[in-house]
């Protein structure tokens, strides 16, 4: 198992927590100097907050940990390709690397539907790597929506 798969498994554990809370199962961790400094999962329904995506919550936690609005030198691992809101926050926080699990062809903003994280007109670009444990990350989302439809 690669280091990226190990970190994605930590993000996946966060997605499982979201699933247990009847939240869309997306999990996220942020790593700085080989240490996990932030963990989060979606809390949109629990907090009644449309911005309470795993990535946003993890960025807030990492910024607090580093006492900085910039996450220079940090890598984010998230189980689903970030949406436009989260991709914008990743750029604004100056996160260095983004690793995601499942691609999101409908709403993904890091290569699938649009590509905010590498837009040359923005003041920062993030290196993006997708498809890490893709099947596993896609399966929990599929399971969640199957249960929800029943």
Tab-separated table of N, CA and C in Angstrom:
chain	number	residue	atom	x	y	z
A	1	UNK	N	0.858	-1.182	0.000
A	1	UNK	CA	0.000	0.000	0.000
A	1	UNK	C	0.902	1.244	0.000
A	2	UNK	N	0.585	2.192	-0.866
A	2	UNK	CA	1.383	3.412	-0.950
A	2	UNK	C	1.029	4.375	0.182
A	3	UNK	N	1.888	5.335	0.417
A	3	UNK	CA	1.617	6.360	1.438
A	3	UNK	C	0.317	7.108	1.121
A	4	UNK	N	0.072	7.362	-0.169
A	4	UNK	CA	-1.157	8.066	-0.555
A	4	UNK	C	-2.393	7.220	-0.264
A	5	UNK	N	-2.304	5.924	-0.447
A	5	UNK	CA	-3.432	5.043	-0.127
A	5	UNK	C	-3.653	4.977	1.383
A	6	UNK	N	-2.578	4.986	2.140
A	6	UNK	CA	-2.703	4.996	3.613
A	6	UNK	C	-3.431	6.256	4.062
A	7	UNK	N	-3.007	7.403	3.545
A	7	UNK	CA	-3.676	8.655	3.917
A	7	UNK	C	-5.128	8.679	3.430
A	8	UNK	N	-5.382	8.143	2.223
A	8	UNK	CA	-6.760	8.122	1.726
A	8	UNK	C	-7.625	7.240	2.614
A	9	UNK	N	-7.068	6.198	3.178
A	9	UNK	CA	-7.841	5.361	4.102
A	9	UNK	C	-8.247	6.139	5.354
A	10	UNK	N	-7.403	7.059	5.806
A	10	UNK	CA	-7.788	7.921	6.931
A	10	UNK	C	-8.958	8.828	6.526
A	11	UNK	N	-8.899	9.361	5.322
A	11	UNK	CA	-10.010	10.181	4.820
A	11	UNK	C	-11.276	9.325	4.707
A	12	UNK	N	-11.102	8.086	4.275
A	12	UNK	CA	-12.243	7.178	4.144
A	12	UNK	C	-12.911	6.924	5.491
A	13	UNK	N	-12.112	6.802	6.547
A	13	UNK	CA	-12.680	6.631	7.895
A	13	UNK	C	-13.576	7.816	8.253
A	14	UNK	N	-13.198	9.000	7.816
A	14	UNK	CA	-14.038	10.181	8.035
A	14	UNK	C	-15.331	10.074	7.224
A	15	UNK	N	-15.232	9.560	5.999
A	15	UNK	CA	-16.430	9.366	5.172
A	15	UNK	C	-17.401	8.393	5.849
A	16	UNK	N	-16.853	7.361	6.478
A	16	UNK	CA	-17.701	6.408	7.204
A	16	UNK	C	-18.431	7.092	8.363
A	17	UNK	N	-17.770	8.018	9.042
A	17	UNK	CA	-18.421	8.772	10.118
A	17	UNK	C	-19.589	9.582	9.566
A	18	UNK	N	-19.392	10.187	8.408
A	18	UNK	CA	-20.478	10.948	7.774
A	18	UNK	C	-21.649	10.020	7.448
A	19	UNK	N	-21.351	8.858	6.886
A	19	UNK	CA	-22.382	7.874	6.543
A	19	UNK	C	-23.229	7.533	7.765
A	20	UNK	N	-22.559	7.291	8.898
A	20	UNK	CA	-23.254	6.948	10.144
A	20	UNK	C	-24.175	8.073	10.621
A	21	UNK	N	-23.876	9.305	10.249
A	21	UNK	CA	-24.689	10.465	10.642
A	21	UNK	C	-25.718	10.840	9.574
A	22	UNK	N	-25.867	9.967	8.567
A	22	UNK	CA	-26.777	10.223	7.463
A	22	UNK	C	-26.380	11.468	6.665
A	23	UNK	N	-25.088	11.709	6.608
A	23	UNK	CA	-24.517	12.777	5.789
A	23	UNK	C	-23.936	12.144	4.528
A	24	UNK	N	-23.873	12.881	3.440
A	24	UNK	CA	-23.209	12.356	2.249
A	24	UNK	C	-21.791	11.970	2.664
A	25	UNK	N	-21.397	10.715	2.431
A	25	UNK	CA	-20.141	10.204	2.988
A	25	UNK	C	-18.880	10.664	2.248
A	26	UNK	N	-18.446	11.833	2.630
A	26	UNK	CA	-17.197	12.375	2.110
A	26	UNK	C	-16.326	12.706	3.312
A	27	UNK	N	-15.084	12.247	3.242
A	27	UNK	CA	-14.136	12.495	4.310
A	27	UNK	C	-12.894	13.167	3.774
A	28	UNK	N	-12.205	13.879	4.659
A	28	UNK	CA	-11.044	14.656	4.260
A	28	UNK	C	-10.036	14.705	5.400
A	29	UNK	N	-8.755	14.639	5.036
A	29	UNK	CA	-7.687	14.907	5.998
A	29	UNK	C	-6.700	15.876	5.351
A	30	UNK	N	-5.945	16.578	6.172
A	30	UNK	CA	-4.874	17.444	5.684
A	30	UNK	C	-3.595	17.031	6.399
A	31	UNK	N	-2.536	16.889	5.603
A	31	UNK	CA	-1.248	16.419	6.090
A	31	UNK	C	-0.211	17.529	5.935
A	32	UNK	N	0.576	17.729	6.986
A	32	UNK	CA	1.690	18.683	6.972
A	32	UNK	C	2.897	17.995	7.589
A	33	UNK	N	3.986	17.972	6.865
A	33	UNK	CA	5.224	17.342	7.336
A	33	UNK	C	4.970	15.923	7.853
A	34	UNK	N	4.264	15.145	7.043
A	34	UNK	CA	3.955	13.732	7.329
A	34	UNK	C	3.110	13.513	8.578
A	35	UNK	N	2.403	14.551	9.021
A	35	UNK	CA	1.521	14.449	10.177
A	35	UNK	C	0.117	14.901	9.772
A	36	UNK	N	-0.888	14.136	10.157
A	36	UNK	CA	-2.273	14.554	9.911
A	36	UNK	C	-2.597	15.664	10.900
A	37	UNK	N	-2.885	16.854	10.358
A	37	UNK	CA	-3.178	18.010	11.219
A	37	UNK	C	-4.654	18.374	11.248
A	38	UNK	N	-5.441	17.766	10.360
A	38	UNK	CA	-6.876	18.062	10.337
A	38	UNK	C	-7.626	16.865	9.764
A	39	UNK	N	-8.794	16.597	10.336
A	39	UNK	CA	-9.693	15.551	9.850
A	39	UNK	C	-11.101	16.129	9.870
A	40	UNK	N	-11.891	15.781	8.869
A	40	UNK	CA	-13.276	16.259	8.844
A	40	UNK	C	-14.107	15.386	7.906
A	41	UNK	N	-15.396	15.461	8.095
A	41	UNK	CA	-16.350	14.817	7.196
A	41	UNK	C	-17.524	15.769	7.008
A	42	UNK	N	-18.313	15.494	5.989
A	42	UNK	CA	-19.457	16.359	5.707
A	42	UNK	C	-20.374	16.476	6.920
A	43	UNK	N	-20.817	17.699	7.177
A	43	UNK	CA	-21.775	17.963	8.258
A	43	UNK	C	-22.872	18.935	7.790
A	44	UNK	N	-23.145	18.918	6.512
A	44	UNK	CA	-24.130	19.839	5.923
A	44	UNK	C	-25.496	19.694	6.581
A	45	UNK	N	-25.971	18.465	6.714
A	45	UNK	CA	-27.304	18.227	7.295
A	45	UNK	C	-27.303	18.505	8.795
A	46	UNK	N	-26.286	18.027	9.484
A	46	UNK	CA	-26.215	18.188	10.948
A	46	UNK	C	-26.160	19.650	11.351
A	47	UNK	N	-25.376	20.424	10.627
A	47	UNK	CA	-25.209	21.845	10.966
A	47	UNK	C	-26.187	22.757	10.233
A	48	UNK	N	-26.960	22.177	9.307
A	48	UNK	CA	-27.872	22.974	8.466
A	48	UNK	C	-27.093	24.103	7.792
A	49	UNK	N	-25.931	23.738	7.247
A	49	UNK	CA	-24.996	24.707	6.660
A	49	UNK	C	-24.509	24.175	5.317
A	50	UNK	N	-24.888	24.811	4.213
A	50	UNK	CA	-24.485	24.320	2.897
A	50	UNK	C	-22.980	24.397	2.648
A	51	UNK	N	-22.250	25.107	3.484
A	51	UNK	CA	-20.794	25.191	3.317
A	51	UNK	C	-20.043	24.180	4.183
A	52	UNK	N	-20.727	23.353	4.930
A	52	UNK	CA	-20.072	22.432	5.860
A	52	UNK	C	-19.590	21.153	5.160
A	53	UNK	N	-18.902	21.355	4.049
A	53	UNK	CA	-18.295	20.234	3.336
A	53	UNK	C	-17.028	19.818	4.077
A	54	UNK	N	-16.652	18.559	3.923
A	54	UNK	CA	-15.469	18.020	4.599
A	54	UNK	C	-14.230	18.869	4.336
A	55	UNK	N	-14.042	19.302	3.090
A	55	UNK	CA	-12.854	20.071	2.734
A	55	UNK	C	-12.811	21.418	3.454
A	56	UNK	N	-13.936	22.103	3.504
A	56	UNK	CA	-13.994	23.419	4.152
A	56	UNK	C	-13.708	23.272	5.644
A	57	UNK	N	-14.330	22.280	6.273
A	57	UNK	CA	-14.120	22.059	7.700
A	57	UNK	C	-12.667	21.677	7.992
A	58	UNK	N	-12.071	20.873	7.128
A	58	UNK	CA	-10.670	20.479	7.313
A	58	UNK	C	-9.731	21.667	7.110
A	59	UNK	N	-10.008	22.504	6.127
A	59	UNK	CA	-9.179	23.701	5.905
A	59	UNK	C	-9.222	24.603	7.131
A	60	UNK	N	-10.407	24.816	7.673
A	60	UNK	CA	-10.547	25.647	8.867
A	60	UNK	C	-9.746	25.076	10.033
A	61	UNK	N	-9.837	23.780	10.212
A	61	UNK	CA	-9.112	23.121	11.297
A	61	UNK	C	-7.593	23.197	11.089
A	62	UNK	N	-7.139	22.983	9.875
A	62	UNK	CA	-5.702	23.043	9.582
A	62	UNK	C	-5.167	24.464	9.749
A	63	UNK	N	-5.936	25.452	9.316
A	63	UNK	CA	-5.511	26.850	9.472
A	63	UNK	C	-5.377	27.199	10.955
A	64	UNK	N	-6.305	26.704	11.751
A	64	UNK	CA	-6.224	26.937	13.192
A	64	UNK	C	-4.985	26.253	13.785
A	65	UNK	N	-4.741	25.033	13.362
A	65	UNK	CA	-3.574	24.292	13.850
A	65	UNK	C	-2.267	25.022	13.499
A	66	UNK	N	-2.169	25.488	12.254
A	66	UNK	CA	-0.951	26.164	11.788
A	66	UNK	C	-0.899	27.637	12.182
A	67	UNK	N	-2.022	28.162	12.683
A	67	UNK	CA	-2.129	29.588	12.982
A	67	UNK	C	-1.770	30.422	11.754
A	68	UNK	N	-2.348	30.018	10.618
A	68	UNK	CA	-2.077	30.681	9.343
A	68	UNK	C	-3.250	30.474	8.405
A	69	UNK	N	-3.532	31.479	7.592
A	69	UNK	CA	-4.585	31.321	6.590
A	69	UNK	C	-4.068	30.579	5.362
A	70	UNK	N	-2.775	30.375	5.295
A	70	UNK	CA	-2.170	29.681	4.167
A	70	UNK	C	-1.686	28.302	4.584
A	71	UNK	N	-2.053	27.322	3.800
A	71	UNK	CA	-1.683	25.938	4.089
A	71	UNK	C	-0.509	25.513	3.198
A	72	UNK	N	0.480	26.366	3.126
A	72	UNK	CA	1.675	26.092	2.324
A	72	UNK	C	2.349	24.834	2.856
A	73	UNK	N	2.705	23.938	1.955
A	73	UNK	CA	3.351	22.694	2.346
A	73	UNK	C	2.378	21.608	2.766
A	74	UNK	N	1.084	21.876	2.671
A	74	UNK	CA	0.072	20.894	3.086
A	74	UNK	C	-0.470	20.114	1.894
A	75	UNK	N	-0.884	18.890	2.189
A	75	UNK	CA	-1.556	18.044	1.204
A	75	UNK	C	-2.921	17.660	1.753
A	76	UNK	N	-3.928	17.739	0.892
A	76	UNK	CA	-5.295	17.360	1.251
A	76	UNK	C	-5.620	16.025	0.592
A	77	UNK	N	-6.257	15.154	1.362
A	77	UNK	CA	-6.772	13.882	0.862
A	77	UNK	C	-8.273	13.897	1.097
A	78	UNK	N	-9.046	13.734	0.027
A	78	UNK	CA	-10.499	13.765	0.145
A	78	UNK	C	-11.075	12.650	-0.716
A	79	UNK	N	-12.140	12.020	-0.243
A	79	UNK	CA	-12.665	10.834	-0.895
A	79	UNK	C	-13.414	11.102	-2.199
A	80	UNK	N	-13.822	12.333	-2.433
A	80	UNK	CA	-14.509	12.686	-3.682
A	80	UNK	C	-13.894	13.959	-4.240
A	81	UNK	N	-13.774	14.017	-5.529
A	81	UNK	CA	-13.257	15.220	-6.194
A	81	UNK	C	-14.033	16.447	-5.706
A	82	UNK	N	-13.328	17.470	-5.236
A	82	UNK	CA	-13.996	18.656	-4.692
A	82	UNK	C	-14.874	19.412	-5.703
A	83	UNK	N	-15.923	20.024	-5.160
A	83	UNK	CA	-16.825	20.875	-5.938
A	83	UNK	C	-16.178	22.251	-6.140
A	84	UNK	N	-16.874	23.133	-6.836
A	84	UNK	CA	-16.338	24.472	-7.123
A	84	UNK	C	-16.057	25.270	-5.847
A	85	UNK	N	-16.960	25.199	-4.867
A	85	UNK	CA	-16.747	25.936	-3.615
A	85	UNK	C	-15.482	25.453	-2.919
A	86	UNK	N	-15.347	24.148	-2.810
A	86	UNK	CA	-14.189	23.582	-2.109
A	86	UNK	C	-12.904	23.797	-2.901
A	87	UNK	N	-12.966	23.667	-4.205
A	87	UNK	CA	-11.787	23.915	-5.041
A	87	UNK	C	-11.318	25.357	-4.873
A	88	UNK	N	-12.263	26.291	-4.809
A	88	UNK	CA	-11.902	27.699	-4.570
A	88	UNK	C	-11.228	27.878	-3.226
A	89	UNK	N	-11.730	27.200	-2.204
A	89	UNK	CA	-11.126	27.294	-0.872
A	89	UNK	C	-9.728	26.666	-0.861
A	90	UNK	N	-9.553	25.604	-1.601
A	90	UNK	CA	-8.234	24.967	-1.707
A	90	UNK	C	-7.235	25.937	-2.327
A	91	UNK	N	-7.642	26.618	-3.382
A	91	UNK	CA	-6.776	27.610	-4.033
A	91	UNK	C	-6.485	28.767	-3.087
A	92	UNK	N	-7.517	29.312	-2.453
A	92	UNK	CA	-7.330	30.464	-1.560
A	92	UNK	C	-6.462	30.133	-0.354
A	93	UNK	N	-6.516	28.886	0.100
A	93	UNK	CA	-5.702	28.488	1.253
A	93	UNK	C	-4.266	28.140	0.856
A	94	UNK	N	-4.014	28.129	-0.436
A	94	UNK	CA	-2.683	27.797	-0.974
A	94	UNK	C	-2.224	26.388	-0.589
A	95	UNK	N	-3.187	25.468	-0.525
A	95	UNK	CA	-2.863	24.061	-0.318
A	95	UNK	C	-1.978	23.605	-1.473
A	96	UNK	N	-0.916	22.891	-1.149
A	96	UNK	CA	0.067	22.518	-2.177
A	96	UNK	C	-0.387	21.369	-3.060
A	97	UNK	N	-0.891	20.293	-2.445
A	97	UNK	CA	-1.282	19.093	-3.186
A	97	UNK	C	-2.688	18.659	-2.807
A	98	UNK	N	-3.420	18.197	-3.805
A	98	UNK	CA	-4.747	17.639	-3.599
A	98	UNK	C	-4.758	16.220	-4.141
A	99	UNK	N	-5.128	15.283	-3.292
A	99	UNK	CA	-5.286	13.884	-3.677
A	99	UNK	C	-6.739	13.516	-3.420
A	100	UNK	N	-7.433	13.022	-4.448
A	100	UNK	CA	-8.825	12.632	-4.211
A	100	UNK	C	-9.081	11.221	-4.694
A	101	UNK	N	-10.160	10.649	-4.167
A	101	UNK	CA	-10.537	9.283	-4.494
A	101	UNK	C	-11.366	9.225	-5.772
A	102	UNK	N	-12.676	9.268	-5.624
A	102	UNK	CA	-13.592	9.132	-6.755
A	102	UNK	C	-13.691	10.436	-7.549
A	103	UNK	N	-13.785	10.277	-8.853
A	103	UNK	CA	-14.048	11.426	-9.728
A	103	UNK	C	-15.530	11.770	-9.646
A	104	UNK	N	-15.848	13.048	-9.804
A	104	UNK	CA	-17.232	13.508	-9.778
A	104	UNK	C	-17.529	14.214	-11.101
A	105	UNK	N	-18.009	13.451	-12.080
A	105	UNK	CA	-18.213	14.014	-13.416
A	105	UNK	C	-19.318	15.061	-13.449
A	106	UNK	N	-20.207	15.033	-12.471
A	106	UNK	CA	-21.312	15.992	-12.427
A	106	UNK	C	-20.888	17.330	-11.824
A	107	UNK	N	-20.191	17.298	-10.695
A	107	UNK	CA	-19.886	18.534	-9.967
A	107	UNK	C	-18.410	18.740	-9.675
A	108	UNK	N	-17.557	17.849	-10.112
A	108	UNK	CA	-16.132	17.950	-9.816
A	108	UNK	C	-15.498	19.183	-10.445
A	109	UNK	N	-14.726	19.894	-9.653
A	109	UNK	CA	-14.106	21.141	-10.129
A	109	UNK	C	-12.586	21.069	-10.108
A	110	UNK	N	-12.065	19.843	-10.156
A	110	UNK	CA	-10.606	19.639	-10.136
A	110	UNK	C	-10.182	18.757	-11.297
A	111	UNK	N	-10.904	18.880	-12.409
A	111	UNK	CA	-10.538	18.152	-13.612
A	111	UNK	C	-11.691	17.514	-14.358
A	112	UNK	N	-12.741	17.093	-13.660
A	112	UNK	CA	-13.833	16.389	-14.334
A	112	UNK	C	-14.775	17.322	-15.090
A	113	UNK	N	-15.443	18.187	-14.357
A	113	UNK	CA	-16.424	19.098	-14.955
A	113	UNK	C	-15.796	20.451	-15.275
A	114	UNK	N	-14.972	20.926	-14.379
A	114	UNK	CA	-14.204	22.159	-14.573
A	114	UNK	C	-12.888	21.971	-13.832
A	115	UNK	N	-12.010	22.960	-13.931
A	115	UNK	CA	-10.696	22.763	-13.328
A	115	UNK	C	-10.200	24.037	-12.652
A	116	UNK	N	-10.750	24.330	-11.505
A	116	UNK	CA	-10.421	25.544	-10.761
A	116	UNK	C	-9.015	25.487	-10.163
A	117	UNK	N	-8.604	24.324	-9.701
A	117	UNK	CA	-7.342	24.208	-8.957
A	117	UNK	C	-6.097	24.454	-9.799
A	118	UNK	N	-6.216	24.389	-11.107
A	118	UNK	CA	-5.048	24.670	-11.966
A	118	UNK	C	-5.318	25.809	-12.946
A	119	UNK	N	-6.288	26.643	-12.630
A	119	UNK	CA	-6.617	27.789	-13.482
A	119	UNK	C	-5.482	28.807	-13.414
A	120	UNK	N	-4.834	29.055	-14.527
A	120	UNK	CA	-3.648	29.921	-14.569
A	120	UNK	C	-3.962	31.388	-14.261
A	121	UNK	N	-5.217	31.784	-14.317
A	121	UNK	CA	-5.555	33.181	-14.011
A	121	UNK	C	-5.688	33.431	-12.504
A	122	UNK	N	-5.663	32.368	-11.709
A	122	UNK	CA	-5.751	32.516	-10.257
A	122	UNK	C	-4.349	32.673	-9.668
A	123	UNK	N	-4.278	33.204	-8.453
A	123	UNK	CA	-2.980	33.513	-7.845
A	123	UNK	C	-2.245	32.295	-7.299
A	124	UNK	N	-2.878	31.138	-7.275
A	124	UNK	CA	-2.233	29.920	-6.782
A	124	UNK	C	-2.777	28.736	-7.563
A	125	UNK	N	-1.942	27.774	-7.805
A	125	UNK	CA	-2.368	26.507	-8.401
A	125	UNK	C	-1.969	25.381	-7.478
A	126	UNK	N	-2.759	24.361	-7.502
A	126	UNK	CA	-2.562	23.199	-6.643
A	126	UNK	C	-2.262	21.997	-7.534
A	127	UNK	N	-1.317	21.179	-7.147
A	127	UNK	CA	-1.065	19.929	-7.874
A	127	UNK	C	-2.184	18.958	-7.506
A	128	UNK	N	-2.767	18.325	-8.520
A	128	UNK	CA	-3.951	17.477	-8.315
A	128	UNK	C	-3.687	16.055	-8.803
A	129	UNK	N	-4.063	15.094	-7.957
A	129	UNK	CA	-3.912	13.678	-8.280
A	129	UNK	C	-5.222	12.985	-7.931
A	130	UNK	N	-5.901	12.433	-8.915
A	130	UNK	CA	-7.193	11.798	-8.674
A	130	UNK	C	-7.156	10.296	-8.844
A	131	UNK	N	-8.195	9.647	-8.357
A	131	UNK	CA	-8.379	8.216	-8.547
A	131	UNK	C	-7.732	7.332	-7.499
A	132	UNK	N	-7.322	7.891	-6.364
A	132	UNK	CA	-6.690	7.092	-5.305
A	132	UNK	C	-7.788	6.339	-4.539
A	133	UNK	N	-7.703	5.022	-4.557
A	133	UNK	CA	-8.746	4.149	-3.974
A	133	UNK	C	-10.123	4.523	-4.540
A	134	UNK	N	-10.130	4.807	-5.821
A	134	UNK	CA	-11.338	5.259	-6.521
A	134	UNK	C	-12.537	4.341	-6.286
A	135	UNK	N	-12.357	3.036	-6.483
A	135	UNK	CA	-13.485	2.099	-6.337
A	135	UNK	C	-14.074	2.127	-4.936
A	136	UNK	N	-13.211	2.105	-3.934
A	136	UNK	CA	-13.652	2.113	-2.534
A	136	UNK	C	-14.416	3.403	-2.220
A	137	UNK	N	-13.873	4.535	-2.674
A	137	UNK	CA	-14.501	5.837	-2.404
A	137	UNK	C	-15.825	5.987	-3.148
A	138	UNK	N	-15.908	5.436	-4.347
A	138	UNK	CA	-17.147	5.501	-5.131
A	138	UNK	C	-18.209	4.587	-4.519
A	139	UNK	N	-17.778	3.429	-4.007
A	139	UNK	CA	-18.714	2.435	-3.480
A	139	UNK	C	-19.480	2.946	-2.257
A	140	UNK	N	-18.810	3.667	-1.349
A	140	UNK	CA	-19.516	4.164	-0.164
A	140	UNK	C	-20.584	5.196	-0.559
A	141	UNK	N	-20.282	5.991	-1.565
A	141	UNK	CA	-21.284	6.957	-2.055
A	141	UNK	C	-22.462	6.226	-2.687
A	142	UNK	N	-22.168	5.218	-3.495
A	142	UNK	CA	-23.224	4.428	-4.130
A	142	UNK	C	-24.108	3.766	-3.069
A	143	UNK	N	-23.490	3.180	-2.066
A	143	UNK	CA	-24.244	2.527	-0.977
A	143	UNK	C	-25.141	3.519	-0.248
A	144	UNK	N	-24.588	4.698	0.037
A	144	UNK	CA	-25.339	5.719	0.750
A	144	UNK	C	-26.607	6.099	-0.016
A	145	UNK	N	-26.463	6.343	-1.307
A	145	UNK	CA	-27.624	6.783	-2.086
A	145	UNK	C	-28.605	5.636	-2.332
A	146	UNK	N	-28.138	4.403	-2.384
A	146	UNK	CA	-29.048	3.266	-2.490
A	146	UNK	C	-29.897	3.154	-1.236
A	147	UNK	N	-29.272	3.280	-0.067
A	147	UNK	CA	-30.005	3.230	1.206
A	147	UNK	C	-30.996	4.382	1.283
A	148	UNK	N	-30.583	5.536	0.845
A	148	UNK	CA	-31.446	6.717	0.904
A	148	UNK	C	-32.676	6.576	0.026
A	149	UNK	N	-32.528	5.927	-1.136
A	149	UNK	CA	-33.656	5.746	-2.053
A	149	UNK	C	-34.658	4.738	-1.510
A	150	UNK	N	-34.196	3.786	-0.705
A	150	UNK	CA	-35.078	2.721	-0.170
A	150	UNK	C	-35.986	3.195	0.897
